PDB file of C-alpha atoms and ligand atoms in Angstrom:
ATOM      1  CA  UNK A   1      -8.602 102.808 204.806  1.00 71.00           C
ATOM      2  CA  UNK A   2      -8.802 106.275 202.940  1.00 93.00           C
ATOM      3  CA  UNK A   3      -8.468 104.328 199.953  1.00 95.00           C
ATOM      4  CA  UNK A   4     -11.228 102.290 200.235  1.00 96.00           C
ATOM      5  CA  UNK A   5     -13.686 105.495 200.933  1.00 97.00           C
ATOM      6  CA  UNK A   6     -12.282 107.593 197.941  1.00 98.00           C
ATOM      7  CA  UNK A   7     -12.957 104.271 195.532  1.00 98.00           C
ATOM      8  CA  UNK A   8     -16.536 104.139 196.949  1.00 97.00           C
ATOM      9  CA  UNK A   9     -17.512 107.679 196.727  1.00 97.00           C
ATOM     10  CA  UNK A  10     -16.174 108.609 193.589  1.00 98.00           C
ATOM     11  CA  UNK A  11     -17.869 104.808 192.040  1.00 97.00           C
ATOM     12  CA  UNK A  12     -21.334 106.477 193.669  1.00 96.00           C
ATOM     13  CA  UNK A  13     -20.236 109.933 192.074  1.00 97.00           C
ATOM     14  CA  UNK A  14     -19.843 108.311 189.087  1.00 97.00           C
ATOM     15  CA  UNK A  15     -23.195 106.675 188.570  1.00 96.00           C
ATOM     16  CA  UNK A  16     -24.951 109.567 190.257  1.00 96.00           C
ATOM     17  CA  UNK A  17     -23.363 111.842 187.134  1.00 96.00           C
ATOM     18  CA  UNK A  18     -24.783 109.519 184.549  1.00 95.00           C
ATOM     19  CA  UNK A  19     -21.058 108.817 183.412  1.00 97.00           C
ATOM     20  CA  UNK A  20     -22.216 104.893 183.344  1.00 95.00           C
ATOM     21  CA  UNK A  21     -25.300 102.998 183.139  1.00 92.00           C
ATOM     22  CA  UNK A  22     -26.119 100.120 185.460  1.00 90.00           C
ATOM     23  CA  UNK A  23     -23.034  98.001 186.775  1.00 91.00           C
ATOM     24  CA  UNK A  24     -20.805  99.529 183.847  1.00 93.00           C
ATOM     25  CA  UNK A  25     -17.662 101.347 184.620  1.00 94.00           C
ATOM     26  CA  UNK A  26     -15.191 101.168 187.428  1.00 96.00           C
ATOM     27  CA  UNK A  27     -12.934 102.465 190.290  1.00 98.00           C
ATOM     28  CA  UNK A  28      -9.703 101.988 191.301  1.00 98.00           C
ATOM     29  CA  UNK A  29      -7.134 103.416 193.750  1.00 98.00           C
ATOM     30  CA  UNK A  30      -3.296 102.723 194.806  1.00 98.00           C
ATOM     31  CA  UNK A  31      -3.281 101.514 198.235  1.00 97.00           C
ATOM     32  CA  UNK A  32       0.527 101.508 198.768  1.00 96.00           C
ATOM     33  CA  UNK A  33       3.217 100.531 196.433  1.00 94.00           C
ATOM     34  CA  UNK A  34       1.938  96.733 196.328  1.00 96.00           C
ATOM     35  CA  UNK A  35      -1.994  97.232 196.207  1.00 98.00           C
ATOM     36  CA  UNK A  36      -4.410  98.455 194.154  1.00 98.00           C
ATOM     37  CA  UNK A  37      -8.181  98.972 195.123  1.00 98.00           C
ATOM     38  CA  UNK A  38     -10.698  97.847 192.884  1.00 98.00           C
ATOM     39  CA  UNK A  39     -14.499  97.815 192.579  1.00 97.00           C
ATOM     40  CA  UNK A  40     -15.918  94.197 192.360  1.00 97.00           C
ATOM     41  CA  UNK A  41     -17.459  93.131 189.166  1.00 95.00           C
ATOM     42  CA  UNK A  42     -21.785  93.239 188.951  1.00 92.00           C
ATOM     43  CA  UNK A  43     -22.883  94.843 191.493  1.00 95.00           C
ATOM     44  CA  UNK A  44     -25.129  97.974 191.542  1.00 94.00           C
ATOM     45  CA  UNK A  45     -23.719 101.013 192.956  1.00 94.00           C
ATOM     46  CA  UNK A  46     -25.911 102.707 195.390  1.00 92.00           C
ATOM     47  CA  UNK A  47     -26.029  99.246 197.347  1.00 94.00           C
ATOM     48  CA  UNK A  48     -22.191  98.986 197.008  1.00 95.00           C
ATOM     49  CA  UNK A  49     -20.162  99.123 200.610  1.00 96.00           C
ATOM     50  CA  UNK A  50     -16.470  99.639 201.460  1.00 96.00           C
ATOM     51  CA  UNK A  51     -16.990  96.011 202.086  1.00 96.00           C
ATOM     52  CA  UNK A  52     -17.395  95.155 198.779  1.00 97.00           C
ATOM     53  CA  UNK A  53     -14.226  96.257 197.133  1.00 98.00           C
ATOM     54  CA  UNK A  54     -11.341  93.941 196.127  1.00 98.00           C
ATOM     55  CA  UNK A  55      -7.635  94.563 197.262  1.00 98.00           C
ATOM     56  CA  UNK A  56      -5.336  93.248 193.991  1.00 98.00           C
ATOM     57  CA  UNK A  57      -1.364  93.413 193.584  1.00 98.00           C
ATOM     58  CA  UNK A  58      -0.120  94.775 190.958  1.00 97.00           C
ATOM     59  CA  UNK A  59      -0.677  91.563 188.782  1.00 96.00           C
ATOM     60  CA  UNK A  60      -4.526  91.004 189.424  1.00 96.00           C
ATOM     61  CA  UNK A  61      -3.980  88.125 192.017  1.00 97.00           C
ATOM     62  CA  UNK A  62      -6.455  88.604 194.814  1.00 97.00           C
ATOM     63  CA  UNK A  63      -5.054  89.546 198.317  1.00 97.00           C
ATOM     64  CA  UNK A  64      -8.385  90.803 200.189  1.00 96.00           C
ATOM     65  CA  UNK A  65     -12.148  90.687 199.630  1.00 96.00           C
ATOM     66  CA  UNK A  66     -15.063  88.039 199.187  1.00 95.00           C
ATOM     67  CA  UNK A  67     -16.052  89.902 195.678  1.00 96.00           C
ATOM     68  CA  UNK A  68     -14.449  89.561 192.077  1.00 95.00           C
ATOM     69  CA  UNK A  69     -12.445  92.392 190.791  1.00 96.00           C
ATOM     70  CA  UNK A  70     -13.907  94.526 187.857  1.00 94.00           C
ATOM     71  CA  UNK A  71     -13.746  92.225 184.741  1.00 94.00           C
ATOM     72  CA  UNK A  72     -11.595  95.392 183.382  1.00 95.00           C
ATOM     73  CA  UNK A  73      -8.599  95.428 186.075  1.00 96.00           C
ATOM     74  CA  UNK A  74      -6.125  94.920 183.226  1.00 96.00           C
ATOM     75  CA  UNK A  75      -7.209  98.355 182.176  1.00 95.00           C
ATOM     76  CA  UNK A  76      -6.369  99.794 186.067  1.00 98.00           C
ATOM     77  CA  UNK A  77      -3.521  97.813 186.650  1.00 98.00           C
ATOM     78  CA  UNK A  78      -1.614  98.401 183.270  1.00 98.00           C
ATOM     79  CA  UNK A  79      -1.687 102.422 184.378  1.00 98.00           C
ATOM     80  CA  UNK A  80      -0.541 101.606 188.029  1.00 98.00           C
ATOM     81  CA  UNK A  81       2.868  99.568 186.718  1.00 97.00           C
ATOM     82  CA  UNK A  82       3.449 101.983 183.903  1.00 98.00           C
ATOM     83  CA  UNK A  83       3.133 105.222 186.079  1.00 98.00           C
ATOM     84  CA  UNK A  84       4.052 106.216 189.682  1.00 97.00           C
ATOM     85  CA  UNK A  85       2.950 109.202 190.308  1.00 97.00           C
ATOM     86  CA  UNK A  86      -0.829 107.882 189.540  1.00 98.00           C
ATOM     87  CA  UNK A  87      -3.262 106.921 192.362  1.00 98.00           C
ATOM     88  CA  UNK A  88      -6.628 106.980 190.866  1.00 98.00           C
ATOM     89  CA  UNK A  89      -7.947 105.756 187.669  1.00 98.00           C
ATOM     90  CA  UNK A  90     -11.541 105.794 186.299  1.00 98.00           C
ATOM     91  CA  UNK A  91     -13.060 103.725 182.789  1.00 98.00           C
ATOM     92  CA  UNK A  92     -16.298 104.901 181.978  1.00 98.00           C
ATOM     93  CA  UNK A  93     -18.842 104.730 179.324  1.00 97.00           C
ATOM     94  CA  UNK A  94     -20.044 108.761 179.397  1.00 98.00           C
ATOM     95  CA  UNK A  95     -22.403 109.217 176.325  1.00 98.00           C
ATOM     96  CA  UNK A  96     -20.741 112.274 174.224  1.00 98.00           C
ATOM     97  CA  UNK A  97     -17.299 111.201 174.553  1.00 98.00           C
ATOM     98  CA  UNK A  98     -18.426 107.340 173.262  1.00 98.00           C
ATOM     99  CA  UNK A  99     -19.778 109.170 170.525  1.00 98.00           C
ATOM    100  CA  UNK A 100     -16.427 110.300 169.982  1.00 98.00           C
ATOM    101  CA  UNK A 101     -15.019 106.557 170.563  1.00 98.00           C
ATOM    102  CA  UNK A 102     -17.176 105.590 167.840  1.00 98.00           C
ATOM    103  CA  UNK A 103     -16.722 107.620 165.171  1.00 98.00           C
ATOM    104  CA  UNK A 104     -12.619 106.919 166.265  1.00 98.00           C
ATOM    105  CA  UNK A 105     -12.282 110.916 166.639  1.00 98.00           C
ATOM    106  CA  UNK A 106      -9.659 112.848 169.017  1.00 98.00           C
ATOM    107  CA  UNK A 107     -11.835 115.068 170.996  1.00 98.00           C
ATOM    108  CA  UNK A 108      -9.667 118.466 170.485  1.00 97.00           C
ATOM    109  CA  UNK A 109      -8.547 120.373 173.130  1.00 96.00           C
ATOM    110  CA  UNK A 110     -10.476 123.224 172.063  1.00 95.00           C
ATOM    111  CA  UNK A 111     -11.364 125.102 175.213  1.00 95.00           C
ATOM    112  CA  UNK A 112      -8.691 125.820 177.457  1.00 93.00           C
ATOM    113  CA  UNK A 113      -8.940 123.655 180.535  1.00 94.00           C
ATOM    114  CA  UNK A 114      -8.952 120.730 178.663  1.00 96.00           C
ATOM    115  CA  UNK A 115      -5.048 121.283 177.998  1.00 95.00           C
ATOM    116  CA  UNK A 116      -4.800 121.784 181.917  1.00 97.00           C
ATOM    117  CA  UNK A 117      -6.569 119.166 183.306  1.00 98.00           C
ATOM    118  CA  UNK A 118      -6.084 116.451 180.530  1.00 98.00           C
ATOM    119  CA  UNK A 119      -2.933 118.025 179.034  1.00 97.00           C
ATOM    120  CA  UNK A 120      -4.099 118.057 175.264  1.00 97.00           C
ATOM    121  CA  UNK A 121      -6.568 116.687 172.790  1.00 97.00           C
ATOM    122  CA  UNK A 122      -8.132 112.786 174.187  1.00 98.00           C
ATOM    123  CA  UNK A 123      -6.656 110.719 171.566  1.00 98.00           C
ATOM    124  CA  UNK A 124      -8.373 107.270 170.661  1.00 98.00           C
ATOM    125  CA  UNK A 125      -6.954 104.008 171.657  1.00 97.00           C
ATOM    126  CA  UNK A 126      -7.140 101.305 169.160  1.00 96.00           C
ATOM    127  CA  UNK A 127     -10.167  98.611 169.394  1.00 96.00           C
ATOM    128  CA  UNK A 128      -9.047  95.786 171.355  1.00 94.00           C
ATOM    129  CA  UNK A 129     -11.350  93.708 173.422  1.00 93.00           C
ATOM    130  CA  UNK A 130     -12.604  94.621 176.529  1.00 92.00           C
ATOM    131  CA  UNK A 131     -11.326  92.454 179.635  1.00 92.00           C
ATOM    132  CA  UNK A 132      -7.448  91.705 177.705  1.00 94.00           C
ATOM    133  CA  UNK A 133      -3.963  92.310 179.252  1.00 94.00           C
ATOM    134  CA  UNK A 134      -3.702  93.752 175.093  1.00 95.00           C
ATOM    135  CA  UNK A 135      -6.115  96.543 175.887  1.00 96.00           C
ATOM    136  CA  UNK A 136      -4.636  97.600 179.331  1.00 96.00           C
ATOM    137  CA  UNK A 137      -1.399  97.658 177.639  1.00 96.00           C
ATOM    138  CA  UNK A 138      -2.328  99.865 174.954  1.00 97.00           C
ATOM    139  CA  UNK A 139      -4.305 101.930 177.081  1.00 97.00           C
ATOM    140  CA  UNK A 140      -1.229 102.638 179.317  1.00 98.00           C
ATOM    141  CA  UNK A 141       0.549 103.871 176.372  1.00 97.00           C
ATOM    142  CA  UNK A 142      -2.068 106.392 175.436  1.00 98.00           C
ATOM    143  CA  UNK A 143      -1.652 107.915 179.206  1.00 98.00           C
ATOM    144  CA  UNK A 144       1.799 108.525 179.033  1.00 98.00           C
ATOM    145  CA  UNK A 145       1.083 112.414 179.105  1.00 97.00           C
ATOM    146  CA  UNK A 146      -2.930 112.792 178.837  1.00 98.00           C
ATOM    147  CA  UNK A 147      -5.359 112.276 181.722  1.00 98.00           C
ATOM    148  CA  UNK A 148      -7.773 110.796 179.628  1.00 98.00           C
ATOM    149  CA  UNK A 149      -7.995 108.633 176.818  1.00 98.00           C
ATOM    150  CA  UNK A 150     -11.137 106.947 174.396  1.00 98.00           C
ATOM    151  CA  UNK A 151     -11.362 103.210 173.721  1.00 98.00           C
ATOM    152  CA  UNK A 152     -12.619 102.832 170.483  1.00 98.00           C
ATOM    153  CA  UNK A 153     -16.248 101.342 170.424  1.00 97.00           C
ATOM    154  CA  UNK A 154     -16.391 101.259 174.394  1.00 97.00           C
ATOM    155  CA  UNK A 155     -15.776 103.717 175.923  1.00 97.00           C
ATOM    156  CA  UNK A 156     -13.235 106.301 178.009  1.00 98.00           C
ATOM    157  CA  UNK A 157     -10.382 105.708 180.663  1.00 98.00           C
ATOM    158  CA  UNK A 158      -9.443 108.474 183.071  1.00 98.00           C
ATOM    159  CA  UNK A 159      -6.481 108.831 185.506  1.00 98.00           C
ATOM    160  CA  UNK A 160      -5.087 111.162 188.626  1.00 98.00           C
ATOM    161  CA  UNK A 161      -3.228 111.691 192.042  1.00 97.00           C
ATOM    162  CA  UNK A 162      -6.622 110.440 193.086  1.00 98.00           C
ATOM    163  CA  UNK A 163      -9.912 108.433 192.134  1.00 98.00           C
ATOM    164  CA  UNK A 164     -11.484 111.838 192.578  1.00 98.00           C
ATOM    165  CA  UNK A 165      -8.922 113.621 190.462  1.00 98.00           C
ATOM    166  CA  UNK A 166      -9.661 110.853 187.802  1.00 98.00           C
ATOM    167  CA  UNK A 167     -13.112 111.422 187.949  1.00 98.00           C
ATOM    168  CA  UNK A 168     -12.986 115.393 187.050  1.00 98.00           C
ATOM    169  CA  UNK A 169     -10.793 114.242 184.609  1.00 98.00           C
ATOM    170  CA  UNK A 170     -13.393 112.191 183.057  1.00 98.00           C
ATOM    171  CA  UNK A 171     -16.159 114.885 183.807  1.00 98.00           C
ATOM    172  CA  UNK A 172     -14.538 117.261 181.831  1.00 98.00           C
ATOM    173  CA  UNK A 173     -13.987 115.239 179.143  1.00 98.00           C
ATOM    174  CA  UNK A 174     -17.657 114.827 178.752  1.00 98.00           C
ATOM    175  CA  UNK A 175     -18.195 118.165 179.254  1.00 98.00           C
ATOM    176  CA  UNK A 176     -16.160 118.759 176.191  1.00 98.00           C
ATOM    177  CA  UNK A 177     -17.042 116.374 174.091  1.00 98.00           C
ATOM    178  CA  UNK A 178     -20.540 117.707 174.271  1.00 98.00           C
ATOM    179  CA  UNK A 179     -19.635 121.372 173.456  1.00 97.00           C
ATOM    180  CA  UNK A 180     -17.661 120.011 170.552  1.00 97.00           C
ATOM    181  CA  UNK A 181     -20.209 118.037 169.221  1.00 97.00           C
ATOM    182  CA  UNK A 182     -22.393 120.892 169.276  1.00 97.00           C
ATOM    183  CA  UNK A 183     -20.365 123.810 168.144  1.00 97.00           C
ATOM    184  CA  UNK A 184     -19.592 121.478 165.244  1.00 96.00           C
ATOM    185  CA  UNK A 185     -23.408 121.481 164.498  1.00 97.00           C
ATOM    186  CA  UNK A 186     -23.050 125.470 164.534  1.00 97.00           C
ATOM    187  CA  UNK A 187     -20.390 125.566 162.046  1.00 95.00           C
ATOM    188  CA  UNK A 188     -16.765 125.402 161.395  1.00 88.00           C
ATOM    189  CA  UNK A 189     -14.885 125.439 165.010  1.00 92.00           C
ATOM    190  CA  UNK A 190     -11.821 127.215 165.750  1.00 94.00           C
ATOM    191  CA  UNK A 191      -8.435 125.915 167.238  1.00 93.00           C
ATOM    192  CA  UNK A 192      -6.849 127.543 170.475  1.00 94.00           C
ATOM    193  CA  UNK A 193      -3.317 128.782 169.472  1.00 94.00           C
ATOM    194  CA  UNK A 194      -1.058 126.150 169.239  1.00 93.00           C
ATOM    195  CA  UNK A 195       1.297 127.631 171.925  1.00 95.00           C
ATOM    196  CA  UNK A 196      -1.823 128.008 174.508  1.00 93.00           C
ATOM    197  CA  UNK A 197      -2.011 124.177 174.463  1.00 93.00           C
ATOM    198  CA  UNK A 198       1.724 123.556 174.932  1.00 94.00           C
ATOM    199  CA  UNK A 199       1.964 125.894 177.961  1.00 95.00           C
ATOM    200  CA  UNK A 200      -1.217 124.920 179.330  1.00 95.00           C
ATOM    201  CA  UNK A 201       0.166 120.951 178.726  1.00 94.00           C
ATOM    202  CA  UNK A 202       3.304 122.362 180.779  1.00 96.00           C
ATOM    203  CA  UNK A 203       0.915 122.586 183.653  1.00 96.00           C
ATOM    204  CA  UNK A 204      -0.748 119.624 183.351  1.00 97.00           C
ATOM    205  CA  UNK A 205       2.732 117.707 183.390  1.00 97.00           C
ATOM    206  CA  UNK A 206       3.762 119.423 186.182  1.00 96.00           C
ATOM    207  CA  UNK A 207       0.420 119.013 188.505  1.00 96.00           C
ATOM    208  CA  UNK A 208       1.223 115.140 187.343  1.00 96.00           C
ATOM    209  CA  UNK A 209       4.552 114.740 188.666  1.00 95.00           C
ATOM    210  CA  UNK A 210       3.742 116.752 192.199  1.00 94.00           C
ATOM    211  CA  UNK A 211       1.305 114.212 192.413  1.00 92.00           C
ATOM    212  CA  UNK A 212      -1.564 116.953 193.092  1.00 87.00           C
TER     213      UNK A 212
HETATM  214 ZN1  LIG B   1     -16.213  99.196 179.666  1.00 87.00          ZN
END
């Protein structure tokens, strides 16, 4: 199932980038209008297998696989029910933009693809504990028009058409985070002009709703 394969390779491409650490972090893709692919809970990911991922409905009940589902499916499955036109979504715990979760900061969309590929400035969900139906929820709401989002004191959620979409999403989110951080060390940084963000967000909406 070309589901299956995109969930493993972009969970390997994940690790492999240094986006998580260890067992931290997971995948997820729509399988249909019913299903939802998930990686399993604990286990390390170069030694992961197609066989190892967990098929879920859209409420978390299992429907294929020997595995447990990602302690953080509420986080997956909240974005599946809320939006349609998503197939792929991504939490990670990438260093620069926790840094950002921490210190409960929008990362700004300062350089211009971050308006295009995320579709603005990564706002900051409110702390709520990991693993809760309360955090998936509130997540969801934070995706409504961005491609990325920070959890306060955890970490960063990430979604697309695809699990690989989801996964530039989140590396250029990390990529920005780090030049912010650092310009910010340089000096006073700059804003784009307003309207550069809202026509750039005009193509981010629209790649969202073709489903690209
Ligand atoms: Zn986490």
């Amino acid at each position: 199932m070309a589901a299956r394969e995109a969930v493993l390779r972009a969970a390997q491409e994940l690790s492999a980038r240094g986006l998580v650490e260890g067992t931290s972090g997971n995948v997820s893709a729509r399988v249909d209008d019913r299903l939802v692919c998930l990686t399993p809970s604990s286990l390390a990911y170069d030694a992961m297998t197609v066989d190892d991922l967990v098929l879920v409905d859209l409420d978390g009940a299992v429907v294929e696989g020997e595995r447990s589902p990602t302690t953080e499916k509420a986080l997956h499955l909240a974005c599946y029910r809320a939006y349609p036109e998503i197939g792929g979504v991504i939490h990670s715990h990438p260093v620069y933009a926790t840094m950002f979760a921490l210190a409960r900061q929008p990362i700004p969309a300062a350089i211009e693809e971050v308006a295009v590929y995320i579709g603005g400035d990564i706002p900051v969900c409110d702390y709520v504990m990991t693993g809760t139906d309360e955090l998936g929820e509130a997540v969801a709401l934070r995706l409504k028009d961005r491609a990325a989002t920070l959890l306060a004191n955890h970490g960063m959620v990430t979604l697309g058409a695809t699990p690989e979409r989801a996964l530039h999403a989140a590396l250029v989110v990390e990529r920005t985070a780090h030049i912010v951080w650092g310009a910010r060390l340089l000096g006073a940084t700059h804003d784009l002009p307003p309207k550069v963000n809202e026509d750039f967000g005009g193509v981010y909406r629209f790649v969202r709703d073709q489903r690209m």
